[in-house]
Every structure is written in structure tokens, then in C-alpha cells.
Coordinates of C-alpha atoms in Angstrom, one line a residue:
Chain K
M1 CA 18.6 -8.5 34.9
A2 CA 15.5 -8.5 37.0
A3 CA 16.2 -5.0 38.4
P4 CA 16.3 -3.0 35.2
M5 CA 13.3 -4.9 33.8
A6 CA 11.3 -4.1 37.0
G7 CA 12.6 -0.5 36.7
R8 CA 11.4 -0.2 33.2
L9 CA 8.0 -1.7 34.0
A10 CA 7.7 0.7 37.0
A11 CA 8.5 3.7 34.7
L12 CA 6.0 2.4 32.2
G13 CA 3.4 2.0 35.0
R14 CA 3.9 5.6 36.1
R15 CA 3.5 6.9 32.5
L16 CA 0.3 5.0 31.8
A17 CA -3.0 6.4 32.9
P18 CA -4.6 4.5 35.8
P19 CA -7.3 2.6 33.8
A20 CA -4.6 1.1 31.5
R21 CA -2.2 0.3 34.4
A22 CA -4.1 -2.7 35.3
W23 CA -3.2 -4.3 32.0
L24 CA 0.5 -3.9 32.1
P25 CA 2.3 -7.0 30.8
G26 CA 4.2 -8.8 33.6
L27 CA 2.3 -6.9 36.3
T28 CA -0.7 -9.0 36.9
Q29 CA -3.1 -8.2 39.8
V30 CA -2.6 -10.8 42.4
R31 CA -4.4 -9.1 45.3
W32 CA -7.7 -7.7 44.0
S33 CA -9.2 -4.8 45.9
R34 CA -12.8 -3.7 46.4
Y35 CA -11.7 -0.4 44.9
G36 CA -11.2 -0.2 41.1
P37 CA -7.7 0.5 39.7
S38 CA -8.5 4.2 39.1
Y39 CA -9.0 5.0 42.8
L40 CA -6.4 7.3 44.3
E41 CA -5.1 7.4 47.9
P42 CA -6.6 10.1 50.2
E43 CA -4.5 13.0 51.4
V44 CA -5.4 13.9 54.9
N45 CA -2.9 16.6 55.7
K46 CA -4.6 20.0 56.1
E47 CA -1.6 22.0 55.0
V48 CA -1.9 20.7 51.5
Y49 CA -5.4 22.2 51.1
R50 CA -4.5 25.6 52.6
K51 CA -2.5 26.6 49.6
P52 CA -4.5 28.7 47.2
L53 CA -5.1 27.6 43.7
E54 CA -3.3 30.6 42.2
G55 CA -0.2 30.1 44.2
M56 CA 0.6 26.6 42.8
S57 CA 3.1 25.9 40.0
E58 CA 2.2 24.4 36.7
E59 CA 2.9 20.8 37.7
E60 CA 0.9 21.2 40.9
K61 CA -2.0 22.6 38.9
T62 CA -2.0 19.6 36.5
E63 CA -1.8 17.3 39.5
W64 CA -4.7 19.0 41.1
E65 CA -6.8 18.8 38.0
L66 CA -6.0 15.1 37.6
K67 CA -7.1 14.5 41.2
T68 CA -10.5 16.2 40.6
L69 CA -11.2 13.7 37.9
Q70 CA -10.4 10.5 39.7
P71 CA -12.4 8.9 42.5
I72 CA -10.7 8.7 45.9
K73 CA -10.6 5.8 48.4
A74 CA -12.1 6.1 51.8
T75 CA -9.7 7.0 54.7
A76 CA -8.8 4.2 57.1
S77 CA -10.2 4.1 60.6
N78 CA -7.0 4.8 62.4
V79 CA -6.1 7.9 60.3
T80 CA -7.3 11.5 61.2
S81 CA -6.2 14.9 60.2
S82 CA -5.5 15.9 63.8
V83 CA -1.9 16.7 64.9
F84 CA -1.9 13.8 67.2
S85 CA -2.2 11.1 64.6
D86 CA 1.2 9.8 63.4
P87 CA 1.5 7.2 60.7
T88 CA 4.6 5.6 62.3
I89 CA 2.8 5.3 65.6
S90 CA -0.2 3.8 63.9
K91 CA 1.9 1.3 62.0
F92 CA 3.7 0.4 65.2
T93 CA 0.4 -0.1 67.0
N94 CA -0.8 -2.5 64.3
M95 CA 2.4 -4.5 64.5
I96 CA 2.1 -4.9 68.3
M97 CA -1.5 -5.8 68.0
K98 CA -2.4 -9.5 68.6
G99 CA -5.7 -11.2 67.7
G100 CA -7.2 -7.9 66.6
N101 CA -7.0 -6.3 70.1
K102 CA -6.4 -2.8 68.9
V103 CA -7.6 -1.4 72.2
L104 CA -4.8 -3.1 74.2
A105 CA -2.2 -2.3 71.6
R106 CA -3.1 1.4 71.5
S107 CA -3.2 1.6 75.3
I108 CA 0.3 0.0 75.5
V109 CA 1.7 2.5 73.0
T110 CA 0.0 5.5 74.8
Q111 CA 1.4 4.4 78.2
T112 CA 4.8 3.9 76.6
L113 CA 4.8 7.4 75.3
E114 CA 3.6 8.7 78.7
A115 CA 6.4 6.8 80.5
I116 CA 9.0 8.2 78.2
K117 CA 7.7 11.7 78.8
R118 CA 7.7 11.2 82.6
K119 CA 11.3 9.9 82.6
Q120 CA 12.5 12.8 80.4
I121 CA 10.8 15.4 82.6
E122 CA 12.3 13.8 85.7
K123 CA 15.7 14.1 84.0
Y124 CA 15.0 17.6 83.0
H125 CA 14.2 18.7 86.5
Q126 CA 17.2 17.0 88.0
A127 CA 19.6 18.3 85.3
S128 CA 21.7 21.5 85.6
E129 CA 20.9 24.7 83.5
E130 CA 23.4 23.9 80.7
E131 CA 22.1 20.3 80.2
R132 CA 18.5 21.2 80.2
E133 CA 18.6 22.4 76.6
S134 CA 19.9 19.1 75.3
I135 CA 17.2 17.0 77.0
E136 CA 14.4 16.1 74.5
C137 CA 11.0 15.9 76.2
N138 CA 8.8 15.2 73.1
P139 CA 8.1 11.4 73.2
Y140 CA 7.2 11.3 69.5
I141 CA 10.7 12.6 68.5
I142 CA 12.3 10.1 70.8
F143 CA 10.2 7.3 69.3
H144 CA 11.1 8.3 65.8
Q145 CA 14.8 8.5 66.6
A146 CA 14.6 5.1 68.3
L147 CA 13.1 3.6 65.2
K148 CA 15.8 5.2 63.0
N149 CA 18.5 3.8 65.3
C150 CA 17.0 0.4 64.8
Q151 CA 17.5 0.5 61.1
P152 CA 20.2 -1.9 59.9
I153 CA 23.2 -0.3 58.3
I154 CA 24.5 -3.4 56.7
G155 CA 22.6 -6.2 55.1
L156 CA 23.6 -9.6 53.6
C157 CA 23.3 -10.5 50.0
N158 CA 24.1 -13.7 48.2
V159 CA 27.0 -13.6 45.8
Q160 CA 27.9 -16.6 43.8
K161 CA 31.6 -17.1 43.0
G162 CA 33.4 -20.1 41.9
G163 CA 30.4 -22.4 42.4
K164 CA 29.9 -21.4 46.0
T165 CA 27.4 -18.9 47.3
Y166 CA 28.8 -16.4 49.8
Q167 CA 26.8 -14.1 52.1
V168 CA 28.4 -10.7 51.6
R169 CA 27.8 -7.7 53.8
V170 CA 26.3 -4.8 51.8
F171 CA 25.3 -1.3 52.9
A172 CA 21.5 -1.2 53.3
D173 CA 20.0 2.2 52.4
R174 CA 16.2 2.2 52.6
S175 CA 15.5 -1.5 52.9
G176 CA 15.5 -1.4 56.7
E177 CA 12.6 1.0 57.0
N178 CA 10.0 -1.8 57.3
L179 CA 12.4 -3.9 59.4
A180 CA 13.0 -1.3 62.0
P181 CA 9.6 -1.2 63.8
R182 CA 9.4 -5.0 63.5
T183 CA 12.9 -5.4 65.2
A184 CA 12.0 -2.9 67.8
A185 CA 8.7 -4.6 68.6
A186 CA 10.3 -8.0 68.7
E187 CA 13.1 -6.9 71.0
A188 CA 10.6 -5.1 73.3
G189 CA 8.5 -8.2 73.4
K190 CA 11.5 -10.4 74.3
A191 CA 12.5 -8.0 77.1
G192 CA 9.0 -7.9 78.3
A193 CA 8.7 -11.7 78.3
Q194 CA 11.9 -12.0 80.3
A195 CA 10.6 -9.5 82.8
W196 CA 7.3 -11.4 83.1
N197 CA 9.1 -14.6 83.6
A198 CA 11.0 -13.0 86.4
N199 CA 7.7 -12.1 88.1
A200 CA 7.9 -8.4 87.4
R201 CA 4.9 -6.3 86.1
W202 CA 4.3 -6.6 82.3
A203 CA 4.7 -2.8 82.0
S204 CA 8.3 -3.2 82.9
F205 CA 9.2 -3.7 79.3
M206 CA 9.1 0.1 79.1
Q207 CA 12.2 0.1 81.3
S208 CA 13.8 -2.3 78.8
P209 CA 17.0 -1.3 77.0
L210 CA 14.8 -0.4 73.9
H211 CA 13.7 2.9 75.4
Q212 CA 16.6 3.7 77.7
E213 CA 19.6 2.9 75.5
S214 CA 18.6 3.1 71.9
A215 CA 16.4 6.1 72.1
L216 CA 18.8 8.3 74.0
R217 CA 22.2 7.4 72.8
D218 CA 23.7 9.5 70.1
P219 CA 24.1 7.9 66.7
S220 CA 27.9 7.9 66.8
W221 CA 27.9 4.2 67.5
Q222 CA 27.0 3.7 63.8
D223 CA 30.6 4.4 63.0
Q224 CA 31.6 1.2 64.6
A225 CA 31.9 -1.4 61.9
E226 CA 32.5 -4.2 64.3
N227 CA 29.0 -4.1 65.6
P228 CA 26.8 -4.1 62.5
S229 CA 23.5 -5.5 63.5
C230 CA 21.4 -3.9 66.2
C231 CA 20.1 -7.3 67.3
S232 CA 23.5 -8.3 68.7
Y233 CA 23.6 -4.9 70.5
F234 CA 20.3 -5.6 72.1
S235 CA 21.2 -9.1 73.1
A236 CA 24.4 -7.7 74.6
S237 CA 22.5 -5.0 76.5
L238 CA 19.8 -7.4 77.7
G239 CA 22.3 -9.7 79.3
Chain P
M1 CA -32.0 -33.5 -13.3
A2 CA -29.4 -33.4 -10.5
A3 CA -32.3 -33.6 -8.0
A4 CA -33.5 -36.8 -9.6
V5 CA -30.0 -38.3 -9.2
R6 CA -29.9 -37.2 -5.6
R7 CA -33.2 -38.8 -4.9
V8 CA -32.1 -42.0 -6.5
L9 CA -29.0 -42.0 -4.2
R10 CA -31.1 -41.3 -1.1
A11 CA -33.4 -44.2 -1.8
S12 CA -30.6 -46.6 -2.4
R13 CA -28.2 -45.3 0.3
A14 CA -25.4 -46.9 -1.4
W15 CA -23.4 -46.8 -4.6
S16 CA -25.7 -47.7 -7.5
A17 CA -24.1 -49.7 -10.2
A18 CA -26.1 -48.2 -13.1
P19 CA -25.5 -44.5 -13.4
R20 CA -27.6 -42.9 -16.2
A21 CA -26.3 -39.4 -16.5
R22 CA -28.1 -37.9 -19.4
A23 CA -26.1 -34.8 -20.2
A24 CA -28.4 -31.8 -20.5
P25 CA -27.2 -29.2 -23.1
G26 CA -24.4 -27.1 -21.4
A27 CA -24.5 -29.0 -18.1
Q28 CA -21.6 -30.9 -16.7
T29 CA -21.7 -34.7 -16.7
L30 CA -22.6 -35.9 -13.3
R31 CA -20.5 -38.6 -11.6
L32 CA -22.1 -40.7 -8.9
I33 CA -20.0 -40.7 -5.7
Y34 CA -20.5 -42.9 -2.6
T35 CA -22.2 -40.7 0.0
T36 CA -24.5 -41.1 3.0
T37 CA -27.0 -38.7 4.5
A38 CA -24.6 -37.9 7.3
V39 CA -22.2 -36.3 4.8
Q40 CA -25.0 -34.6 2.9
K41 CA -26.6 -33.0 5.9
R42 CA -25.5 -29.4 6.7
N43 CA -23.0 -29.3 9.6
V44 CA -24.5 -26.7 11.8
A45 CA -21.7 -26.6 14.4
A46 CA -18.9 -26.1 11.9
S47 CA -20.5 -23.1 10.2
G48 CA -19.7 -20.8 13.2
P49 CA -21.9 -18.0 14.6
E50 CA -24.8 -16.9 12.5
K51 CA -23.8 -14.4 9.9
Y52 CA -26.2 -11.5 9.2
T53 CA -26.0 -10.0 5.8
E54 CA -26.3 -6.3 5.2
A55 CA -29.6 -6.7 3.4
F56 CA -31.0 -8.7 6.3
I57 CA -30.0 -6.0 8.8
K58 CA -31.5 -3.3 6.6
N59 CA -34.7 -5.3 6.4
Q60 CA -34.8 -5.5 10.2
I61 CA -34.3 -1.8 10.6
E62 CA -37.2 -1.0 8.2
E63 CA -39.4 -3.5 10.0
F64 CA -38.4 -1.9 13.3
N65 CA -39.3 1.6 12.1
L66 CA -42.6 0.5 10.7
G67 CA -43.4 -1.4 14.0
K68 CA -42.5 1.8 16.0
R69 CA -45.1 3.8 14.1
H70 CA -47.7 1.1 14.5
L71 CA -47.0 1.0 18.2
A72 CA -47.3 4.8 18.5
N73 CA -50.6 4.6 16.8
M74 CA -51.8 1.8 19.1
M75 CA -50.8 3.8 22.1
G76 CA -52.4 7.0 20.7
E77 CA -49.1 8.9 20.6
D78 CA -47.5 10.9 17.8
P79 CA -45.5 8.5 15.6
E80 CA -42.9 11.3 14.8
T81 CA -41.9 11.9 18.4
F82 CA -42.0 8.4 19.7
T83 CA -38.7 7.8 21.6
Q84 CA -37.1 4.5 22.8
E85 CA -38.2 5.2 26.3
D86 CA -41.8 5.4 25.1
I87 CA -41.3 2.1 23.3
D88 CA -40.1 0.4 26.4
K89 CA -43.0 1.7 28.4
A90 CA -45.5 0.6 25.8
I91 CA -44.0 -2.9 25.5
A92 CA -44.0 -3.2 29.3
Y93 CA -47.7 -2.2 29.3
L94 CA -48.8 -4.4 26.4
F95 CA -46.7 -7.5 27.4
P96 CA -46.6 -7.5 31.2
S97 CA -44.0 -10.1 32.3
G98 CA -43.3 -11.4 35.8
L99 CA -39.9 -12.9 35.0
F100 CA -37.2 -11.9 37.4
E101 CA -34.4 -11.8 34.8
K102 CA -34.8 -8.4 33.1
R103 CA -33.0 -9.6 30.0
A104 CA -35.6 -12.4 29.4
R105 CA -38.5 -10.0 29.3
P106 CA -40.0 -8.9 25.9
I107 CA -38.0 -6.0 24.3
M108 CA -38.2 -4.0 21.2
K109 CA -35.0 -2.2 20.4
H110 CA -33.2 -1.0 17.3
P111 CA -31.6 -3.9 15.4
T112 CA -28.1 -2.6 15.8
E113 CA -28.5 -3.1 19.6
I114 CA -29.8 -6.6 19.2
F115 CA -27.8 -8.2 16.4
P116 CA -24.1 -8.1 17.3
K117 CA -21.9 -6.1 15.0
Q118 CA -20.2 -8.4 12.6
K119 CA -17.6 -7.9 10.0
A120 CA -18.7 -8.0 6.3
I121 CA -17.4 -10.8 4.2
Q122 CA -13.7 -10.1 3.7
W123 CA -13.0 -11.9 0.5
G124 CA -14.2 -11.5 -3.0
E125 CA -15.8 -13.9 -5.4
D126 CA -12.4 -15.3 -6.3
H127 CA -12.0 -16.1 -2.5
R128 CA -9.0 -13.8 -2.3
P129 CA -9.2 -11.5 0.8
F130 CA -9.5 -7.7 0.3
H131 CA -7.2 -6.6 3.1
F132 CA -3.5 -7.3 2.9
L133 CA -3.3 -8.2 6.6
F134 CA -6.2 -10.7 6.5
Y135 CA -4.0 -13.7 7.2
T136 CA -2.7 -12.3 10.5
G137 CA -6.1 -13.1 11.9
K138 CA -6.6 -9.7 13.5
Q139 CA -6.6 -7.4 10.4
S140 CA -8.2 -4.4 11.9
F141 CA -5.9 -4.4 15.0
Y142 CA -2.7 -4.7 13.0
S143 CA -3.8 -2.2 10.4
L144 CA -4.6 0.2 13.3
M145 CA -1.1 -0.3 14.8
H146 CA 0.4 0.2 11.3
E147 CA -1.6 3.4 10.9
I148 CA -0.6 4.8 14.3
Y149 CA 3.1 4.0 13.7
G150 CA 2.8 5.6 10.3
K151 CA 1.5 8.8 12.0
L152 CA 4.3 8.6 14.5
L153 CA 6.9 8.5 11.7
D154 CA 5.2 11.4 10.0
I155 CA 5.4 13.5 13.1
Q156 CA 9.1 12.7 13.5
K157 CA 9.7 13.7 9.8
Y158 CA 7.9 17.0 10.4
E159 CA 10.0 17.6 13.5
D160 CA 13.2 16.9 11.6
H161 CA 12.1 19.3 8.9
L162 CA 11.5 22.0 11.6
R163 CA 14.8 21.1 13.3
A164 CA 16.6 21.6 10.0
Q165 CA 15.2 25.1 9.8
S166 CA 15.8 25.5 13.6
L167 CA 12.2 26.3 14.2
L168 CA 11.5 23.4 16.5
A169 CA 11.6 25.3 19.8
E170 CA 8.8 27.8 18.9
N171 CA 6.5 25.3 17.1
R172 CA 5.8 22.8 19.9
K173 CA 2.3 21.6 19.8
L174 CA 1.2 19.3 22.6
I175 CA -2.2 17.6 23.0
N176 CA -4.0 18.4 26.2
L177 CA -4.8 15.0 27.8
I178 CA -6.2 16.2 31.1
G179 CA -9.9 15.5 31.5
S180 CA -9.9 12.4 29.3
R181 CA -8.8 8.8 29.5
W182 CA -7.7 6.2 27.0
L183 CA -10.3 3.8 25.6
I184 CA -10.6 0.7 27.8
K185 CA -10.1 -2.7 26.2
E186 CA -13.9 -3.3 25.7
E187 CA -14.3 0.0 23.9
L188 CA -11.4 -0.7 21.6
E189 CA -12.8 -4.2 20.8
E190 CA -16.1 -2.5 20.0
M191 CA -14.4 0.0 17.7
L192 CA -12.4 -2.7 15.8
V193 CA -15.2 -5.3 15.9
E194 CA -12.4 -7.8 16.8
K195 CA -11.4 -9.7 19.9
L196 CA -8.2 -8.4 21.4
S197 CA -5.9 -9.9 24.0
D198 CA -4.6 -7.9 27.0
H199 CA -1.1 -7.8 25.5
D200 CA -2.5 -6.4 22.2
Y201 CA -4.4 -3.7 24.1
S202 CA -1.4 -2.7 26.2
M203 CA 0.8 -2.6 23.1
C204 CA -1.7 -0.3 21.4
I205 CA -1.9 2.1 24.4
Q206 CA 1.9 2.1 24.7
L207 CA 2.2 3.2 21.1
L208 CA -0.3 5.9 21.5
E209 CA 1.5 7.2 24.7
R210 CA 4.7 7.2 22.8
L211 CA 3.1 9.3 20.0
V212 CA 1.7 11.7 22.6
T213 CA 5.2 12.3 24.1
L214 CA 6.6 13.8 20.8
P215 CA 6.9 17.6 20.9
C216 CA 4.9 18.2 17.7
C217 CA 2.1 15.7 18.2
G218 CA -0.5 18.4 17.9
I219 CA -0.6 17.7 14.1
E220 CA -2.5 14.5 14.7
E221 CA -4.7 15.7 17.5
E222 CA -8.1 14.8 16.1
Y223 CA -6.8 11.3 15.3
V224 CA -5.5 10.8 18.8
L225 CA -8.7 12.2 20.4
K226 CA -10.6 9.4 18.7
F227 CA -9.0 7.1 21.2
R228 CA -9.8 9.3 24.3
R229 CA -13.0 9.5 26.3
E230 CA -14.1 12.4 28.4
L231 CA -13.7 12.1 32.2
S232 CA -16.3 14.0 34.1
I233 CA -15.4 15.9 37.2
Q234 CA -16.1 13.7 40.2
L235 CA -17.6 16.4 42.3
K236 CA -20.4 17.0 39.8
K237 CA -21.7 13.4 40.5
M238 CA -22.4 14.3 44.2
V239 CA -25.8 15.7 45.2
I240 CA -25.6 18.4 47.9
E241 CA -28.8 19.0 49.8
P242 CA -29.7 22.6 50.6
L243 CA -29.9 23.7 54.3
Q244 CA -33.1 23.2 56.2
Y245 CA -34.4 25.4 59.0
D246 CA -36.4 24.2 62.0
E247 CA -39.0 26.1 64.2
Q248 CA -36.4 28.1 66.2
G249 CA -34.7 29.2 62.9
V250 CA -31.6 27.1 63.6
A251 CA -30.1 25.7 60.4
F252 CA -29.7 21.9 60.3
S253 CA -28.9 19.3 57.7
T254 CA -29.2 15.4 57.6
G255 CA -26.9 12.9 56.2
E256 CA -26.8 9.1 55.9
G257 CA -23.8 6.8 56.0
K258 CA -22.9 3.2 56.0
R259 CA -19.9 1.0 56.7
K260 CA -19.9 -2.8 56.6
T261 CA -23.3 -3.6 58.1
S262 CA -23.8 -0.4 60.1
R263 CA -26.3 2.2 59.0
A264 CA -26.2 5.7 60.5
T265 CA -28.2 8.9 60.1
A266 CA -26.8 12.2 61.4
V267 CA -28.5 15.6 62.0
I268 CA -26.1 18.5 62.4
Y269 CA -27.4 21.7 63.9
D270 CA -25.8 25.1 63.6
N271 CA -25.1 27.4 66.7
G272 CA -24.0 24.4 68.8
S273 CA -21.2 23.8 71.2
G274 CA -19.7 20.6 69.8
K275 CA -22.0 18.2 71.6
I276 CA -22.5 14.8 69.9
T277 CA -25.4 12.5 70.9
V278 CA -25.4 8.9 69.6
N279 CA -28.6 6.9 70.1
G280 CA -29.7 9.2 72.9
V281 CA -26.4 8.7 74.8
D282 CA -23.4 11.1 74.9
Y283 CA -20.6 10.0 72.5
L284 CA -18.2 9.7 75.4
Y285 CA -20.3 6.9 76.9
Y286 CA -21.3 5.3 73.6
F287 CA -17.8 5.1 72.2
P288 CA -15.4 4.5 75.2
V289 CA -12.5 3.9 72.7
M290 CA -10.5 7.0 71.7
Q291 CA -10.1 5.9 68.1
D292 CA -13.9 5.9 67.5
R293 CA -14.3 9.4 69.0
E294 CA -11.5 10.6 66.8
Q295 CA -13.3 9.3 63.8
L296 CA -16.5 11.1 64.8
M297 CA -14.6 14.4 65.2
F298 CA -12.6 13.9 62.0
P299 CA -14.8 15.8 59.6
F300 CA -15.3 18.7 62.0
Q301 CA -11.6 18.9 62.8
F302 CA -10.7 18.8 59.1
L303 CA -12.9 21.8 58.4
D304 CA -11.9 23.6 61.7
R305 CA -15.6 23.5 62.9
L306 CA -15.1 21.6 66.1
G307 CA -17.1 23.7 68.6
I308 CA -19.6 25.2 66.1
H309 CA -22.0 22.4 65.4
D310 CA -24.2 20.0 67.5
M311 CA -24.8 16.5 66.2
I312 CA -27.6 14.0 67.0
C313 CA -27.2 10.7 65.3
T314 CA -28.7 7.2 65.3
V315 CA -26.8 4.1 64.3
S316 CA -27.5 0.4 64.1
G317 CA -25.8 -2.8 63.1
G318 CA -22.1 -3.7 62.9
G319 CA -19.4 -3.4 65.5
R320 CA -18.0 -0.4 67.3
S321 CA -15.5 0.6 64.6
S322 CA -17.9 0.2 61.7
Q323 CA -20.6 2.2 63.6
A324 CA -18.0 5.0 64.0
G325 CA -17.1 4.9 60.3
A326 CA -20.8 5.0 59.3
I327 CA -21.4 8.1 61.5
R328 CA -18.3 9.7 60.1
L329 CA -19.6 9.3 56.6
A330 CA -23.1 10.5 57.6
S331 CA -21.7 13.6 59.3
A332 CA -19.4 14.4 56.4
R333 CA -22.3 14.3 54.0
A334 CA -24.5 16.4 56.3
L335 CA -21.7 19.0 56.6
C336 CA -21.6 19.4 52.8
S337 CA -24.6 21.7 53.1
F338 CA -22.8 24.1 55.4
I339 CA -19.6 24.6 53.5
T340 CA -18.4 26.0 50.1
E341 CA -17.8 23.9 47.0
N342 CA -14.0 24.1 47.4
E343 CA -14.2 22.7 50.9
V344 CA -16.5 19.9 49.6
E345 CA -13.7 19.0 47.1
F346 CA -11.1 19.1 49.9
M347 CA -13.2 16.7 51.9
R348 CA -13.6 14.4 49.0
Q349 CA -9.9 14.3 48.4
A350 CA -9.3 13.6 52.0
G351 CA -11.4 10.5 51.6
L352 CA -14.2 11.6 53.9
L353 CA -17.0 11.4 51.3
T354 CA -16.4 7.9 49.9
A355 CA -18.4 5.0 51.3
D356 CA -15.9 2.3 52.3
P357 CA -16.7 -0.6 50.0
R358 CA -14.8 -3.2 52.0
V359 CA -17.0 -5.9 53.5
R360 CA -16.3 -9.2 55.0
E361 CA -15.1 -11.7 52.4
R362 CA -16.9 -15.0 52.4
K363 CA -15.4 -18.3 53.3
K364 CA -14.7 -20.5 50.4
P365 CA -15.2 -24.3 50.3
G366 CA -11.9 -26.2 50.5
Q367 CA -10.3 -23.4 52.5
E368 CA -10.4 -22.7 56.2
G369 CA -11.2 -19.1 55.8
A370 CA -11.5 -16.4 53.1
R371 CA -7.8 -16.6 52.3
R372 CA -6.3 -19.1 54.7
K373 CA -5.9 -22.6 53.3
F374 CA -5.9 -25.8 55.2
T375 CA -2.5 -27.0 56.5
W376 CA -0.6 -28.6 53.7
K377 CA 0.2 -32.1 54.5
K378 CA 2.8 -33.9 52.4
R379 CA 1.1 -37.3 52.8

């Protein structure tokens, strides 16, 4: 009941022009923003602007014209147009950050990526000619794959039957995207805390199962229905 | 005769036992009723906001025009070409006021701007309302909705007519809505001279949107355009300074930027090597954090002009991140003078030319911070 209503409101919101969208019934503004409702999100990717105006389709032309008429928000401080800025890495850094210490969070992430690269290059040099092609040295690709592996396949949802509420396992499609980096960071933190308690250096969480096992295994384990949640996998591998 | 009776009542303040109503020829016989002055006095609060009749407003407009000519003569100007701006200047000169509130100072404006627009009396002498929707309370709004829906049905009928002759595919007429926006709630209220609720406004806009989606809505184009307002191209609102040249003939340009409490000025020189100096110090030493240096380089990297320009900037106030943001805005604005208009539009769409309006939110009383509330204790 709630889902079709929300879907209808979302469709209505997309149809209405931005100044009117603020007044949709049922969608009251809870969080107000310093920007007005007509401000659009900035597009930083340079490739979008390289396309010439004549080469665009009708839809793109109307979108471009609409964009020229609306004000645009300012870009955030951790976003640049360079090839080195990655939105997933930025999000992960923010999640790791504690007490606003972005400097420390960013240095941790940079050192992690460096460590991954070093390990992979070591493996690359020690491997034979045939295996060298399959070894991935780009730490960003490994990081993205690790996050994708952390996404849950199955989630639980409440089903009421016969007066009792059962928690039934349901396939989760896109709901795990926000959960993945959180799970990864939490598990990394746990492994790091264990290592710290064992009087090892704090940087040893980079040697934790997070980076070794999850990043480099192939996704065929997802076929195993007996091991649905990645948390249980991590706890098994930690022990 | 009636006045005499009233006077008698006022003097006695009670019911008098001896009414002497001498019937005048043609007048009704008066009956004395028990009243007090409290009932006889006019109830100011219950009569509602002051109503201005059309004759009154017309009078005011005539007086305003006369007064305008007198004022022009007083100031020695030509009465025919005396504009509102001249009036404002003249009044400010003749009645200098030191009041801080601008709206409390003496003004002389056209009566339509001073007296709020009111609806004329909506009922006739027999006290029956003119409009059939008067008793809904919002007659203009509901009649507008009725009209728009009527037009929608007309368009559908026309489409059916065309479909019957199988001419619909060729005769599609759509209204071009790019470059305009729907009226906002305040503008619609002004148009209808009626208070609207948010729900009413959204219903009206939804109905108009529905009308616009029909394939043959071009028939009612001028009617729909009454509810649209022009949107100007955002780029035109920006002022781009022309390039300046110093003694050696090197082109340079200045820009100012701010973020939170930081204020920065940047001077960008052509024929440079990508050196950036902040407050006399190289940017590598002023901003030891990589993120701030990335922000400084952002506008140059976006335009592929990294090693071409030299920058000298000064910044004060705020912390390290806000200083970097202020310099970024200043350098983006300065770079506008070196590049084409298309590239300026690209920069604007990338968010480089907007001043970040986010500032620190104040702490509220009764809460621990701006948003954080005190710990809730059950008892």
C-alpha cells in the first residue's frame, strides 16, 4: 500500500517543475537546506562537457537547455574533476572518519591502497608468465570489487502470518549498496581492534581478511546458499 | 424624530415606560427596545479588515497624480516626465528621515501599491451573491479550476474529433515549456486576490500539468502561458570582467571569493608555469593537506590549464578547508576572463562559480547544539 503511493508521488515529483516540487502533498520538507528547491546538483565529469552541442539528441538538448536556466549548487570540498577522485573512496573515507579528522581518515585510505598495490606487485613478480595476466594490480578496482562482494545477497523482511511475525529471507537487489561500505569499515575496524589488543601495529588491519580474502576471491562463493551473510563469513575467517 | 427617541433612550439608559411615537406621514411606527450603549456602539473588531470602495481608490489615484505634478513643480522638474524614482528621491530630500526601518520612512507611491487589492462586494442589493460558487468560500480558485478542467475536456473532445477522422498523428500541437516556470503560490494568490492553501496550489499545478501533457494542448496555449513566468538564462546574471594588462604586457585578472568566514582574492597571470603563492608562501607549505591543494587546482584542471597560469592570492579568516574553498571560488571567477562563454557555462554547471551558502548553524536554546537535543530522560 505504501509502496505504490510512494511510487506515484515519486512519479509526480519527477513530472512537476522544481519550484512546485517543494509543495507536493505528503512530501513535506523535513531537512531544510541553505540552497533553494530549484538548485541542481553539479556535474563534475569533464567527458560530459566534451560532447558538442550539435551532436546531442533531442532529449539531451532539452536537458541542457533546462540546466542553463536553473542555478547550480556549489561542489563539495572533497570532489574534483581529476581522474584520482573517486566517489566511492570519498564516501568510504567519510565513513571511516571519526571526530571530523579527515586528514587521518584520508591517510589511512591512501596507505591501504598503497599496501594493496605493493602486495599485488609482489605477487605479480613472483608469479609465472601465465598467471601474470590474471593478477589485478589496480587498487581501485580491487577496492570496488571488495565492496561489491560485501553487498548482502539476502535480506530479512517481516511477514505476518497467522498472528505471528516471521522473519523471512528475501533476495536483496540494490538495498545493500549503502550497507556494503559500512559493513566493510566495521569489519576492518574489528580486525584492527583485535590486532591492536594483541600489541601489533595499528596498520596491521590492512593485513586483515577484508583485503586478502574478500578482495581477491572470485564471486563463485555467492552461489552457496548456506552462507548468506558476509558477516558470518568474516567472523569465521577472523577466528 | 428617530434621533429624538434615541436621545431620550441614551439619557435614561433603561427602558422608558412612556413611549410617545408620533407617527410621521409615511414613516414606520417606532417601538422602544431595551438597549444599552454597549450594543449601540459600532463593533470595530467584528467588521473585519477595512474595505476600500472603488470610488475611494479612484479618489486616491487622482490625488496622487495631482500631488505628483505639484512635487515636480516644487523640484523644478517637468511634470510630464516625472517617474517614480524621481518621486522617491524628491521625498527623501524633502523629508529626510533617520529611521533604520526603511518601511517606516515617508513614502509616496501609487495607491494600488499601498492599498491591498480587495475584492469588490460580491452580493447585490438583495444580498444574494453574484457568483454561483460564492458559498465555497474560495470562489475565484474553484472557478479557475472549473475553467481549466473545462478547457481540458474541450481539448479531449477536439482530439476525439481528429481521431475519428484519423488526423491525430499529423496535428499534434505541444506547448513549449522550456524557459518558463509555473507561477509560485504567492503569484497565484495575487492573481486570484484570494488566500490559497498549499494543497489547493498543488492541485491547480497538477491539473495544469495534466493539461499540458495532452497531444493537442496547443489550442489553449495563450491561456496556459498566463500561468507561466519567464526564466532568464542564469549565465546572463554573471558579470565577467575584461582582461587587464600590467606593465610587462602580461594579461592578468582578479577575482574574489568567500566560503564560511574566509575571504580570498586571487590574481591570475598569463604566461606562467603553474606556480601558486598564498599569502606570500608557496601553496605546498600553506596547505600541507592534499585535499586543499586539489581544491586550488580544481578550476585549472577542469579547463585543462594547469601549467599555463600563475596565481598570487591572499586569504584571511576561517579554517584550512574554507580558505581553500574561498580561493577556489576566487580563482574560478578570475579565470572567467580568460575563457570562452561556453567554458564559463561548463564551469557554472560544474558548481565552480557558485558561492557556497552553507554557514555554521547557530545553537538553539533548549538543545545542546544546532540539531542535537539533550538526552531524553524518562523521569
